[in-house]
Structures are given as structure tokens and as C-alpha cells.
Amino acid sequence: MPLTRSKSLPATENGGSNREIMQSGRSVAGILYKWTNYGKGWRSRWFLLRDGILSYSKIRRPENVNLLSPSDDVRLIGDISTDRLSRMNSCSGRSRRKHHKTIGIVHLKQVSSYRESKSDHRKFYIFTATKTLHLRTDSRSDRAAWLQALASTKGIFPLQSFSGDFSFVSPKDLSISTERLKKRLREAGMNESLVKECEEIVDSEFSEVQEQIKLLHEERKKLLDALKQLEMANLETEASGIHDNAYQLTNHKYSSLRRGKYSECSTSASSDDKQEFEDISEEDEPSFHDTKESFGEPHIGSVDIHFKRRTKLPDPAEKERGVSLWSMIKDNVGKDLTRVCLPVYFNEPISSLQKCFEDLEYSYLLDQAYEYGKSGNSLLRALNVAAFAVSGYASTEGRHCKPFNPLLGETYEADFPEKGVRFFSEKVSHHPTVIACHCEGKGWKFWGDTNLRSKFWGRSIQLEPVGILTLEFDDGEIFQWSKVTTTIYNILLGKLYCDHHGTMQICGNREYSCTLKFKEQSILDRNPHQVNGFVEDVTGKKAATVFGKWDDSLYYVAGDGLNKASASLLWKATKPPPNVTRYNLTSFAITLNEVTPGLEEKLPPTDSRLRPDQRHLENGEYEKANEEKQRLERRQRMSRKIQESGWKPRWFEPRGESESYKYTGGYWEARDERSWDDCPNIFGEITEEITDK
């Protein structure tokens, strides 16, 4: 049956609603442009929406597109004329005769969300547990028609709960009666005070059991959610004809397909799925890049990830030469090390501004905390916040080099859409040295300022952080804490190592707060880096006990933690990268100073990535790095004079009479407009204009 042109139809037709149309068996079909990869770009595909399933196939020949019988009740969207199909086929350069095959299937009951593009009135996205489809129509009206069809279909085939096949007793449904106990005690001649005391003991024990059941209930829910996701992935794999060994569900990681090349848009074996591989030659091979799974509209940033972040530092351009530490610091005992000029050899190729962002490496813990709180589980929210507070120390293990001390007004931005976070920091004061930061994630904001006071005591360096870190969720719950003391031992003799010790109080403004004790390492300690603590409610009752190591993992158990055998994992540190350097940077830290494609032209002249001595050090150009460091430190010595003459931070301002700072906003808007006129080139040559400020 030849195809005829049919224009887009509105939401209702012949007086019926979309839902009525879909329920009556009517399907929707048409041509959409699907993003495949950067080598092939947008490719036209034939899409058919029928019975809650969206399938798509390549347009080989016009006569092969139409698989509909005359009895099919199908609404066509857009221009489906034979002339258009012939033009598209000739432009594609693929005139080989091949049987028409469905190369992609999406079960709409498994679609977590779909949304329209905000920048292009023809584009829209469909998100599933395993892939993201980037689609484009010919017009705004065509896009509206497809979105209406998707909405009506999803209303008929709603997301089904995997846990519906199972029934677990909710902790709220559990109750006990002490009436029989009281009656028996009275019959035995017990007085009322003793009866009441026994009743209170039973109630207390039951409360403990109920709390443990509550935690088990949450763990089972998490397990069922994971099983549901795997079930959905398997269904889609089978429907697409992908073999089990070609399919992989990734979680917060990148994977490669074919020859290690990359493309955006999918976390499964996709760019029109496995069939695409069968129909291309070696010269025509596309490149592939997996993106993180999208289960809804991103909170911030773009859903497109156009690059793979690096996994190693550049190879050194020259051989470095060691420097005697004792010869550099023997005259500085008892002084503030932030004012001691050390050669670049003792630095690592990141700044203190970037070091602040390292604390957000495990930001997924805050995402989980937000979701737990939103579902009513305040205890697991508090536990995940505690795990996040501890996780920031994991990257310090084996890190013996000093980060660069930022210049006054130096900034750093981190836009990580794959993590769902945007981070910004600025050095807001030189004396004392204060760094302020602000980060936004999925349902939460994190900010703070730190003034690190350091002292050298002959065999060790002690670092005392001053400042409060604040975490606020979108529902208004707030947690605040300060960091513990860090000491670096064996500066002159022996194996250099660092330890974190002290008590961390995580104060919440609602139901729960947390106390964590970082145990100081002793000389003969065989089990270092220990962290122990507890979460308590507003009455002071222990709701959970936490324990673990700040460089490895953190666990929790309900109540006072007597039965640690039943502990549940809260957080586990990632493994070190395979390409270890003397800096011992984590895989996450290796990415912080990277200038990704297209980033440099967006950055302000104050960003740490543009600092020349730091860049030379990263490239292994040690002589140039030392020369630039000495030049910039001459400029740094002017910072106090500049600050006293009325200099103000660009993106933060003091919070009242306190010494803390708050983000004033506007950075990301200025970045979009490339509006950096009021941001000086702080890494440039020293001029009279600067010294006169």
C-alpha cells in the first residue's frame, strides 16, 4: 500500500481525546530524525507507536517503510510522501536492497520520562533505564503531536511496580499488646509500679525491633528497585535482539563499544542498536560514547556529554629533580606554611580551590539522601549525609604534595552534568586565607568557606580547618558541620603519612543529628583511620551506629550497634587509578584541571585551569613551572595591600558581621554570555594599574 502525505493532527480528532484514540487501538507513525553519533549525525528513521511500544527502523527504500496493512488504524504525523522518502533514501547513499528490520524498541511503560528541548522547538528526548533517545521532528506542531501521543500512551501503560508481586509488612503496621502480660503479673501478686516497669521494658525492646525492621524494609525496597531496573533492561534487550554478551548496564561509569571509540546518547549497545553494526562498512564505522543513565529531566546542565574525561595526567616533558625539604623549611619552624615560599616540586598540579571540589567526589550520597528524605526516611537521609562528610577524606590517603595556594580573586568552576552537579569556588581573602565555595545538585545545595591554619612542629605539620559547611535540601532540611584536624607526620625522617583526628558534629535542624569520632592514629596502631559514631534523634536517643575507615568504607547498624554482624554498607571508596603518579591523585582528581573540548573559551581569566605554573607542573615542565610560580608569588605578596585598599570578591560577599561568605549568584549567567569584563587577568604580567589598586 503506497504511503500518502498526512499532516500532524491535534490532540483530539473527531471529538475524541488522545486517550480514547489510543484505547481504541489506534497507532501513531511517522518519520523522526534520531541522533546516532558524531560521525553520522542525525538520521531519519521510521517510528511506530503501537500498544505501548515505540519501535523504529531504517528507511532503506520507500516501499519498505510501509509495513501497515489497509486495516490498520494508524495516524500519520508529518510528511510521509513517497517523494520525500525517495529523496531521503538517495541522500543517504544506501541503495542496497535489505530486508526491513526493526532495530530499536522502547517499552513505554518503562520510560521514566520524556521532555521537549528548551533550545530547539523541534527536538525532544525519551529517557529509559538503559538509553536516551535524542529525536527531532520537522516542525513544532509535529513535535507536539508526538509528545501528545507519548503522554496518552504512558497514561494507558503506567509504570508498574516490581514490588507489587511481593508483600512485606510495613513497620507502621506492627503493634503489640501488653494486656496479657500485665494481667499475668497482677495475678502473680506484682505491684503496679513493677507491672508498669515491665510494660516499659517490653515497649522499649519492641521499639528497637521496630526500628531494625524499618531499616530492613528500606533495604528490601532498594533491592526490589534494583531488580525492577534489571527486569526492564532485560525486557528491552530481548526486544531489541541484542545478545546478552553485547549488553551492559553501567552505573556512574563509562564503557566502550566496538574499538574503544565513543558516541553520545546511549548506555546500551546502541546507535540504532546492534543491527546498525551489521549495515556499515569499516570505512563507514561510527564512533560511540556512553552517557550516564537519565531517569528524569536533569536538575542542572545539559543531558549531552560530548567528551570522555581523561584517565591520566600528561606524560612529563622533562625529568624532575628532587629538593631537600629540610633545607627549605628549617628556618620556618612554628610559622604559617601558607606564607612559606616552597619550590614547585612540593606542589601537586591542582589548587586549593579544586581541592574543595574533591569533597564532592561522592556527591551521589547526597542524591540518595535527598530521595530518602523525600520518601519519608529521615534516618537514612542523615546516615547518607554522615557518609558524605566522611567520604571527603578518602582522597587524602597517600597525597603528600601541597595544592597551589590560589591568588586573590582566583576562581574555579566544575560543571559535571554526568554527576548532576555544578560547583564554583573563589579565594575571597588573602589574609587570612579564605576560600568560599557553592555547589548545586539534584535536590540539594552545598556551600561553605574554609580558613586553613597550618603550623610546622619539626616532625609534623598540623592543619586546623576553620569554617562551617552547610548542606540544604530542597525541602528545607539543613545539616551543618566543620572538618576535623589533619596532621602530616614524618616530614623529615621515616615514611610520610597523614591522619585525620577529632570529633565532627553534624547538626540537623529537624529530627536527626550525628556525631563522628575520627580516632587519632598511634605509632603501633594496626587498624588506623577508624571512624566511629552514631545518629541520634532530638530526644538524644541513638537511632543508628556508624563505623568504618575514612579511606575505605562506612557501615551502619540500627540502635546502639551491638550487633555489627548485621551492618549495612553506606559508602565504599573507589579503587585507585591504574596510572599512578607520585602525586597519588584519584581518578576523580585527575579530571579536575583538565581543559575539556570547548571549555577554555568559556572560562573567566581567573580560573585555576589557566594558571601557568600549575599547568606547567601538570605537563612536567618543571623549570617553567618554577619560574612562573616565583613570578606569581611576587604578585601574591601584593594581595594584602590590594585587599586593604578596598578590594572585594566578585562572586561572594560577607555574611553579616560573621567571617563567613555567601554566594551572590550570577556566575553561570555571566559564563553563558562570556561576560568577564570585570574579571582581571590575575595570571598576567604585573602592571602599575594592579599595584595602585
XYZ file of C-alpha atoms in Angstrom:
693
model
C 0.000 0.000 0.000
C 1.640 3.306 -1.033
C 2.027 5.934 1.658
C 0.244 9.247 1.372
C 1.078 12.560 2.972
C -0.701 13.309 6.207
C -0.257 16.428 8.282
C 0.063 16.478 12.059
C -3.174 16.123 13.936
C -4.053 17.876 17.164
C -4.614 16.184 20.486
C -8.213 15.401 19.653
C -9.717 14.162 16.445
C -13.356 13.724 15.571
C -14.235 14.901 19.036
C -12.243 12.180 20.815
C -9.351 12.601 23.200
C -5.921 11.134 22.641
C -6.569 8.615 25.390
C -9.772 7.487 23.680
C -7.921 7.197 20.379
C -5.140 5.104 21.870
C -7.550 2.918 23.794
C -9.487 2.211 20.641
C -6.372 0.606 19.192
C -5.202 3.450 17.011
C -1.438 3.698 16.481
C 0.820 6.600 15.557
C 3.600 6.526 12.953
C 5.901 8.886 11.117
C 9.452 9.891 10.313
C 11.701 11.248 13.066
C 15.343 12.216 12.978
C 17.379 10.277 15.535
C 20.809 11.332 16.733
C 23.218 8.449 16.112
C 26.788 9.672 16.674
C 29.156 12.462 15.742
C 30.312 10.693 12.607
C 26.796 10.164 11.224
C 24.824 12.918 12.945
C 21.025 12.986 12.634
C 19.497 10.089 10.661
C 15.912 9.661 9.552
C 14.081 6.676 11.000
C 10.596 5.259 10.642
C 8.877 5.282 14.066
C 5.738 3.357 15.000
C 3.928 3.761 18.328
C 1.564 0.857 18.943
C 0.227 -0.904 22.059
C 2.599 0.907 24.396
C 5.682 0.035 22.328
C 7.704 2.550 20.299
C 9.707 0.833 17.540
C 11.948 2.375 14.917
C 13.686 1.173 11.774
C 15.902 2.431 8.992
C 14.457 3.828 5.798
C 16.092 1.631 3.153
C 13.644 2.043 0.287
C 10.299 3.863 0.204
C 8.356 0.686 -0.444
C 9.927 -0.964 2.590
C 8.818 1.704 5.034
C 5.167 0.857 4.957
C 4.522 -2.287 6.928
C 0.945 -1.318 7.667
C -1.982 -3.219 6.295
C -5.053 -1.395 4.943
C -6.976 -2.477 8.040
C -4.518 -0.813 10.424
C -5.890 2.259 12.156
C -2.780 4.442 12.149
C -2.451 8.195 12.496
C 0.483 9.528 10.471
C 2.445 12.533 11.731
C 4.335 14.816 9.351
C 5.200 14.497 5.676
C 5.169 10.790 4.718
C 5.042 11.215 0.930
C 6.830 8.759 -1.356
C 8.756 11.611 -2.983
C 10.192 12.640 0.340
C 11.169 9.070 1.185
C 12.895 8.699 -2.172
C 14.864 11.899 -1.615
C 15.918 10.785 1.850
C 16.991 7.398 0.550
C 19.064 8.883 -2.271
C 20.736 11.381 0.076
C 21.758 8.635 2.448
C 23.725 6.889 -0.289
C 22.426 3.482 0.789
C 20.625 1.870 -2.127
C 21.474 -1.682 -1.179
C 18.449 -3.943 -1.001
C 17.973 -5.137 2.562
C 15.003 -6.543 4.345
C 13.230 -4.107 6.588
C 14.098 -4.825 10.215
C 13.113 -3.188 13.445
C 16.394 -2.023 15.017
C 15.081 -0.444 18.199
C 12.189 -0.976 20.609
C 11.200 1.046 23.663
C 8.541 -0.205 26.075
C 6.819 2.991 27.117
C 5.706 1.550 30.443
C 9.434 1.517 31.273
C 10.060 5.115 30.179
C 10.992 7.173 33.198
C 10.382 10.466 31.437
C 10.360 12.360 28.197
C 10.719 16.069 27.664
C 11.000 18.677 24.963
C 14.183 20.581 24.228
C 14.327 24.117 25.575
C 16.729 25.329 22.879
C 15.192 23.756 19.752
C 11.424 23.685 19.171
C 11.762 20.549 17.025
C 13.755 18.338 19.407
C 12.634 16.112 22.286
C 14.131 13.346 24.413
C 12.943 9.949 25.647
C 14.696 8.564 28.735
C 14.667 4.874 29.660
C 16.683 2.889 32.180
C 19.222 1.930 29.521
C 19.310 4.656 26.897
C 18.429 8.200 25.952
C 16.814 8.801 22.566
C 17.502 12.223 21.051
C 14.789 12.876 18.464
C 13.899 15.721 16.119
C 10.829 16.491 14.018
C 10.290 18.766 11.020
C 8.211 21.327 12.899
C 6.973 22.440 16.292
C 3.486 21.060 15.560
C 4.910 17.629 14.695
C 6.799 17.575 17.980
C 3.644 18.498 19.876
C 1.745 15.679 18.175
C 4.401 13.100 19.132
C 4.548 14.319 22.722
C 0.761 14.132 22.974
C 0.842 10.571 21.666
C 3.538 9.605 24.172
C 1.597 11.199 27.022
C -1.610 9.386 26.178
C 0.200 6.074 25.726
C 2.046 6.364 29.015
C -1.255 7.103 30.709
C -2.604 3.767 29.462
C 0.568 1.791 30.223
C 1.721 3.248 33.532
C 4.970 2.261 35.165
C 4.270 -0.946 37.060
C 5.818 -1.586 40.430
C 8.033 -4.655 40.598
C 7.357 -4.871 44.284
C 3.691 -5.360 43.556
C 4.302 -9.090 43.341
C 5.649 -9.144 46.888
C 4.174 -8.119 50.177
C 6.252 -7.020 53.110
C 4.953 -5.977 56.462
C 5.440 -2.268 56.952
C 6.926 -1.240 60.308
C 3.942 1.055 60.764
C 1.606 -1.969 60.681
C 3.373 -3.745 63.536
C 1.972 -3.453 67.048
C 1.910 -5.419 70.284
C -0.362 -5.549 73.292
C 0.890 -5.868 76.867
C -2.539 -6.541 78.381
C -1.994 -10.289 78.831
C 1.413 -9.660 80.389
C 0.015 -7.121 82.853
C -2.848 -9.443 83.750
C -0.477 -12.333 84.425
C 1.836 -10.163 86.533
C -1.067 -8.922 88.619
C -2.269 -12.499 89.132
C 1.232 -13.335 90.388
C 0.909 -10.604 93.026
C 3.168 -7.973 91.456
C 2.550 -4.365 92.471
C 1.524 -1.751 89.896
C 4.901 0.000 89.800
C 6.636 -3.245 88.864
C 3.929 -4.052 86.301
C 4.403 -0.629 84.729
C 8.172 -1.060 84.684
C 7.844 -4.413 82.897
C 5.490 -2.852 80.388
C 8.012 -0.087 79.672
C 10.777 -2.656 79.142
C 8.667 -4.542 76.621
C 7.740 -1.316 74.802
C 11.392 -0.270 74.650
C 12.508 -3.617 73.262
C 9.708 -3.545 70.717
C 10.744 -0.063 69.581
C 14.264 -1.355 68.932
C 12.911 -4.281 66.923
C 10.575 -1.985 65.019
C 13.482 0.301 64.085
C 15.509 -2.648 62.816
C 12.566 -3.865 60.757
C 12.211 -0.373 59.345
C 15.823 -0.416 58.142
C 15.405 -3.922 56.709
C 12.256 -2.742 54.973
C 14.180 0.068 53.285
C 16.963 -2.302 52.243
C 14.438 -4.646 50.640
C 12.820 -1.768 48.825
C 16.204 -0.779 47.418
C 16.811 -4.362 46.322
C 13.436 -4.541 44.597
C 14.086 -1.250 42.817
C 17.356 -2.662 41.513
C 15.623 -5.857 40.399
C 12.959 -3.811 38.660
C 15.594 -1.881 36.762
C 17.321 -5.090 35.696
C 13.988 -6.566 34.629
C 13.245 -3.545 32.473
C 16.722 -3.672 30.957
C 16.385 -7.369 30.125
C 12.990 -6.844 28.503
C 14.362 -4.140 26.288
C 17.461 -6.181 25.460
C 15.345 -9.112 24.322
C 13.029 -6.881 22.300
C 15.943 -5.222 20.502
C 17.568 -8.525 19.608
C 20.771 -7.715 21.474
C 22.715 -10.723 22.734
C 23.392 -10.888 26.431
C 27.145 -10.612 25.933
C 26.703 -7.394 23.970
C 24.621 -5.652 26.588
C 25.845 -3.977 29.732
C 24.017 -1.791 32.235
C 26.513 0.757 33.522
C 26.285 2.618 36.790
C 28.096 6.002 37.103
C 30.850 4.725 34.798
C 31.850 4.889 31.159
C 32.099 1.844 28.930
C 33.239 1.466 25.354
C 31.811 -0.459 22.428
C 33.480 -1.751 19.268
C 37.031 -0.381 19.035
C 37.018 1.833 22.109
C 35.541 4.799 20.257
C 32.741 6.791 21.751
C 29.412 8.420 20.951
C 26.656 10.010 22.962
C 23.055 9.071 23.612
C 23.030 5.537 24.992
C 24.113 3.239 27.772
C 23.313 0.099 25.846
C 24.794 -1.322 22.646
C 23.169 1.407 20.650
C 23.400 3.852 17.823
C 20.382 2.193 16.325
C 21.331 -0.871 18.350
C 23.107 -3.992 17.172
C 21.570 -4.032 13.689
C 23.399 -0.782 12.956
C 26.708 -2.663 13.161
C 25.635 -5.140 10.510
C 24.879 -2.479 7.923
C 28.033 -0.338 7.925
C 31.412 -0.886 6.397
C 34.749 -0.392 8.130
C 35.177 2.994 6.415
C 31.695 3.970 7.490
C 32.137 2.938 11.132
C 30.675 5.380 13.644
C 32.215 6.266 16.983
C 30.460 5.633 20.281
C 30.326 7.211 23.722
C 28.104 6.117 26.589
C 26.370 8.679 28.758
C 25.087 8.224 32.277
C 21.564 6.883 32.573
C 18.874 9.536 32.708
C 15.781 8.815 34.775
C 14.206 12.259 34.505
C 14.864 15.821 33.474
C 18.334 16.830 34.635
C 18.436 19.202 37.566
C 21.169 21.299 36.035
C 23.392 21.291 32.991
C 22.878 19.513 29.711
C 21.991 15.913 29.045
C 24.620 15.784 26.303
C 28.141 14.694 27.211
C 30.395 15.340 24.240
C 33.640 14.009 25.654
C 35.217 11.367 27.832
C 37.146 12.786 30.770
C 40.790 11.877 30.928
C 42.115 8.987 32.985
C 45.764 10.038 33.346
C 47.955 13.125 33.552
C 50.110 14.157 30.570
C 53.472 12.439 30.335
C 56.208 14.649 31.902
C 58.164 16.717 29.383
C 61.346 16.586 31.470
C 62.842 14.660 34.360
C 62.222 16.235 37.720
C 64.928 16.818 40.292
C 64.449 16.253 43.995
C 64.753 19.049 46.547
C 65.751 18.820 50.191
C 62.683 19.640 52.264
C 64.741 20.302 55.372
C 66.835 22.912 53.595
C 63.629 24.740 52.665
C 61.779 24.739 56.000
C 64.427 24.530 58.758
C 64.093 28.291 59.321
C 60.277 28.223 59.351
C 59.508 26.112 62.422
C 56.327 27.398 64.080
C 55.356 29.635 61.144
C 52.229 29.589 58.990
C 53.147 27.444 55.973
C 50.747 29.332 53.714
C 53.294 32.159 53.864
C 56.335 29.981 53.192
C 57.537 30.011 49.568
C 58.343 26.439 48.519
C 59.574 25.313 45.076
C 57.012 23.801 42.755
C 58.441 20.332 43.466
C 56.376 20.204 46.669
C 53.107 21.014 44.882
C 50.550 18.810 43.209
C 49.028 20.108 39.945
C 45.730 21.287 41.423
C 44.832 24.336 43.516
C 43.123 24.555 46.879
C 40.026 25.747 45.002
C 39.949 22.489 43.059
C 40.753 20.564 46.218
C 37.449 21.837 47.647
C 35.589 20.171 44.797
C 37.271 16.859 45.611
C 34.976 16.697 48.632
C 32.094 16.305 46.152
C 33.513 13.167 44.514
C 30.833 11.039 46.176
C 28.002 13.519 45.644
C 25.702 10.613 44.792
C 25.392 10.138 48.560
C 23.619 13.497 48.736
C 21.388 12.497 45.818
C 20.428 9.383 47.787
C 19.927 11.423 50.951
C 17.549 13.728 49.109
C 15.497 10.807 47.784
C 15.358 9.108 51.202
C 14.117 12.279 52.847
C 11.567 12.831 50.108
C 10.194 9.333 50.724
C 9.941 9.997 54.472
C 13.044 8.148 55.687
C 14.840 10.862 57.651
C 17.201 8.407 59.326
C 18.714 7.115 56.086
C 18.995 10.704 54.899
C 21.072 11.566 57.969
C 23.183 8.428 57.537
C 23.974 9.282 53.921
C 24.920 12.821 54.926
C 27.298 11.354 57.520
C 28.805 9.082 54.871
C 29.287 12.077 52.577
C 31.047 14.039 55.331
C 33.480 11.142 55.839
C 33.991 10.369 52.130
C 35.728 13.692 51.505
C 38.794 12.427 53.353
C 39.299 9.299 51.232
C 41.247 11.152 48.535
C 43.879 12.356 51.043
C 45.443 8.933 51.585
C 48.934 8.924 50.084
C 48.698 12.568 48.994
C 51.965 14.088 50.198
C 52.153 17.173 47.985
C 50.705 20.604 48.708
C 47.984 22.101 46.476
C 48.691 25.502 44.933
C 47.724 28.450 47.085
C 45.272 30.454 44.911
C 45.840 34.104 44.081
C 43.434 36.652 45.495
C 40.327 36.560 43.279
C 41.262 33.239 41.660
C 38.232 31.062 40.861
C 37.398 27.526 39.799
C 34.286 26.104 38.184
C 33.254 22.463 37.796
C 30.302 21.636 35.570
C 29.793 17.875 35.777
C 26.438 17.005 34.146
C 27.232 13.301 34.451
C 27.217 13.778 38.241
C 24.373 16.303 38.171
C 26.411 18.988 39.958
C 27.698 22.495 39.334
C 30.422 23.762 41.632
C 32.092 27.147 41.980
C 34.776 28.450 44.343
C 36.713 31.699 44.814
C 39.567 32.901 47.018
C 37.815 35.712 48.853
C 40.548 36.746 51.290
C 44.330 36.592 51.311
C 44.989 37.410 54.954
C 43.601 35.321 56.444
C 43.426 32.877 53.531
C 39.727 32.108 52.980
C 38.201 30.048 50.172
C 34.437 30.103 49.615
C 32.502 27.563 47.559
C 28.958 26.885 46.379
C 27.559 23.736 44.747
C 24.128 22.757 43.440
C 22.999 19.167 42.929
C 19.864 17.100 42.481
C 17.592 18.457 45.193
C 20.311 19.993 47.381
C 22.769 22.861 47.770
C 26.130 22.770 49.499
C 28.247 25.759 50.493
C 30.900 26.868 52.914
C 34.143 28.726 53.438
C 37.394 27.460 54.923
C 40.347 29.142 56.542
C 43.116 26.570 56.883
C 45.579 27.367 59.641
C 48.782 25.355 59.389
C 51.766 25.035 61.736
C 55.061 23.211 61.354
C 56.299 21.451 64.508
C 59.575 19.893 63.388
C 58.450 16.342 62.664
C 54.849 17.107 61.659
C 52.544 19.687 60.117
C 49.178 20.328 61.731
C 46.294 21.712 59.696
C 43.373 23.248 61.569
C 40.331 23.978 59.354
C 38.198 26.928 60.400
C 34.719 27.345 58.918
C 31.286 25.760 58.659
C 29.993 23.600 55.817
C 26.253 23.761 55.127
C 24.044 21.317 53.253
C 20.448 22.300 52.499
C 17.879 20.082 50.816
C 15.076 21.477 48.693
C 12.540 20.528 51.378
C 14.262 22.838 53.890
C 16.210 20.316 55.974
C 19.699 21.583 56.810
C 22.853 19.901 58.109
C 25.975 21.761 59.221
C 29.420 20.556 60.303
C 33.094 21.520 60.500
C 36.085 19.473 59.424
C 38.436 17.720 61.842
C 42.164 18.299 62.353
C 44.655 16.907 59.841
C 48.267 16.118 60.768
C 51.072 15.137 58.374
C 53.759 13.087 60.110
C 57.414 12.195 59.431
C 58.204 15.323 57.466
C 61.958 14.790 57.801
C 62.525 11.104 58.565
C 60.536 7.948 58.018
C 57.506 7.245 55.858
C 55.374 10.315 55.257
C 51.695 9.869 56.102
C 48.665 11.924 57.113
C 45.951 11.316 59.665
C 42.625 12.971 60.462
C 41.504 13.118 64.060
C 38.959 14.820 66.261
C 35.195 14.937 66.673
C 32.814 16.011 63.916
C 29.366 17.209 64.936
C 26.822 17.110 62.098
C 23.902 19.193 63.358
C 20.495 18.854 61.711
C 17.603 21.282 62.054
C 14.947 18.562 62.188
C 14.802 15.035 63.557
C 18.380 13.706 63.456
C 21.957 14.796 64.120
C 25.198 12.835 64.005
C 28.448 12.639 65.986
C 31.550 11.139 64.388
C 34.826 10.422 66.168
C 37.958 10.238 63.984
C 40.429 8.212 66.022
C 43.987 9.557 66.111
C 46.498 7.047 64.835
C 49.091 5.823 67.317
C 52.595 4.595 66.493
C 51.722 0.920 66.947
C 48.161 1.173 65.645
C 47.449 -1.853 63.434
C 43.995 -0.651 62.472
C 44.336 3.059 61.555
C 41.903 5.529 60.018
C 38.980 4.435 62.182
C 35.753 6.426 62.354
C 33.009 5.642 64.866
C 29.849 7.487 65.702
C 26.103 7.483 65.987
C 22.940 9.187 64.775
C 20.569 10.386 67.455
C 17.128 11.937 67.402
C 16.035 15.173 69.067
C 15.460 13.358 72.371
C 19.052 12.096 72.433
C 18.126 8.501 71.666
C 20.562 6.598 69.430
C 18.822 5.675 66.206
C 21.828 4.119 64.456
C 25.529 3.448 64.943
C 28.133 4.061 62.233
C 31.671 2.736 61.943
C 34.365 2.240 59.338
C 37.502 3.856 57.936
C 37.745 7.282 56.330
C 39.889 5.924 53.477
C 37.827 2.831 52.736
C 34.170 2.478 53.744
C 31.446 3.282 56.250
C 28.742 0.976 57.690
C 25.711 1.372 59.946
C 23.513 -0.730 62.202
C 20.286 0.172 63.927
C 20.292 1.248 67.549
C 23.387 1.079 69.746
C 25.316 -1.095 67.278
C 25.895 -4.123 69.485
C 25.244 -6.490 66.591
C 27.728 -5.314 63.941
C 27.372 -8.574 62.041
C 24.142 -7.206 60.564
C 25.738 -3.927 59.416
C 24.798 -2.386 56.077
C 27.204 -0.601 53.747
C 26.729 3.153 53.405
C 29.745 4.118 51.317
C 32.734 2.478 49.663
C 35.746 4.355 48.283
C 36.614 3.885 44.625
C 39.757 1.998 43.675
C 42.906 3.993 42.806
C 43.579 4.601 39.109
C 45.917 2.274 37.198
C 48.134 5.193 36.108
C 49.526 6.225 39.488
C 51.963 9.147 39.646
C 53.969 10.465 42.574
C 51.053 12.795 43.333
C 48.754 9.820 44.055
C 45.764 11.642 42.591
C 42.469 9.770 42.495
C 40.705 9.141 39.181
C 38.365 11.993 40.038
C 41.190 14.405 40.946
C 42.931 13.688 37.627
C 39.969 15.276 35.811
C 39.828 18.497 37.838
C 42.492 20.508 35.972
C 41.553 19.172 32.546
C 40.532 21.679 29.886
C 37.824 19.731 28.091
C 36.860 20.478 24.458
C 35.255 23.900 24.092
C 35.801 24.847 27.744
C 38.676 27.322 27.530
C 36.733 29.985 25.640
C 34.001 29.840 28.300
C 36.262 30.288 31.332
C 36.932 33.616 33.051
C 40.595 34.723 33.136
C 40.614 33.932 36.871
C 40.026 30.150 36.585
C 42.659 27.840 38.128
C 42.946 25.850 34.898
C 44.552 28.932 33.283
C 47.200 29.339 35.982
C 50.533 28.910 34.113
C 52.749 27.460 36.885
C 50.136 24.831 37.705
C 49.721 23.940 34.021
C 53.497 23.657 33.506
C 53.761 21.371 36.526
C 50.996 19.140 35.185
C 52.835 18.902 31.855
C 56.115 18.040 33.604
C 57.772 21.330 32.581
C 59.403 21.911 35.964
C 61.766 24.763 35.094
C 58.974 26.816 33.534
C 56.702 25.951 36.458
C 59.227 27.271 38.972
C 59.779 30.484 37.016
C 56.038 31.156 36.783
C 55.491 30.274 40.453
C 58.105 32.801 41.540
C 56.557 35.463 39.293
C 53.040 34.841 40.601
C 54.238 34.794 44.216
C 55.615 38.298 43.752
C 52.138 39.249 42.715
C 50.701 37.281 45.626
C 52.711 39.377 48.102
C 50.819 42.438 46.857
C 47.468 40.808 47.662
C 47.311 42.081 51.221
C 47.885 45.661 50.039
C 45.234 45.214 47.340
C 42.760 43.758 49.849
C 43.347 46.554 52.375
C 42.779 49.163 49.664
C 39.150 48.072 49.282
C 39.228 45.007 47.045
C 36.030 42.914 47.157
C 35.316 39.347 45.985
C 33.456 39.161 42.681
C 31.066 36.273 43.402
C 30.786 36.073 47.199
C 30.059 38.580 49.945
C 30.487 38.545 53.746
C 27.514 37.201 55.676
C 26.663 39.972 58.142
C 29.190 40.570 60.896
C 30.468 36.980 60.780
C 33.560 35.861 58.922
C 31.580 33.565 56.608
C 30.707 34.268 52.973
C 27.671 33.597 50.804
C 27.398 33.188 47.054
C 25.791 36.229 45.397
C 24.869 34.393 42.193
C 25.322 35.357 38.571
C 28.435 33.357 37.686
C 26.803 30.809 35.381
C 24.738 33.531 33.710
C 27.917 35.536 33.046
C 29.536 32.387 31.705
C 26.700 31.847 29.227
C 27.169 35.406 27.947
C 31.011 35.317 28.147
C 30.727 38.482 30.239
C 34.098 38.656 32.012
C 34.857 42.391 31.632
C 35.079 42.871 35.393
C 37.326 39.816 35.912
C 41.000 40.867 35.782
C 43.750 38.803 34.200
C 45.315 37.870 37.533
C 47.812 35.476 35.941
C 49.214 38.105 33.572
C 52.179 40.414 33.979
C 52.266 42.757 36.962
C 51.311 46.316 35.959
C 51.211 49.660 37.687
C 47.426 49.513 37.499
C 47.421 46.442 39.721
C 49.910 47.784 42.246
C 47.991 51.053 42.555
C 44.684 49.352 43.435
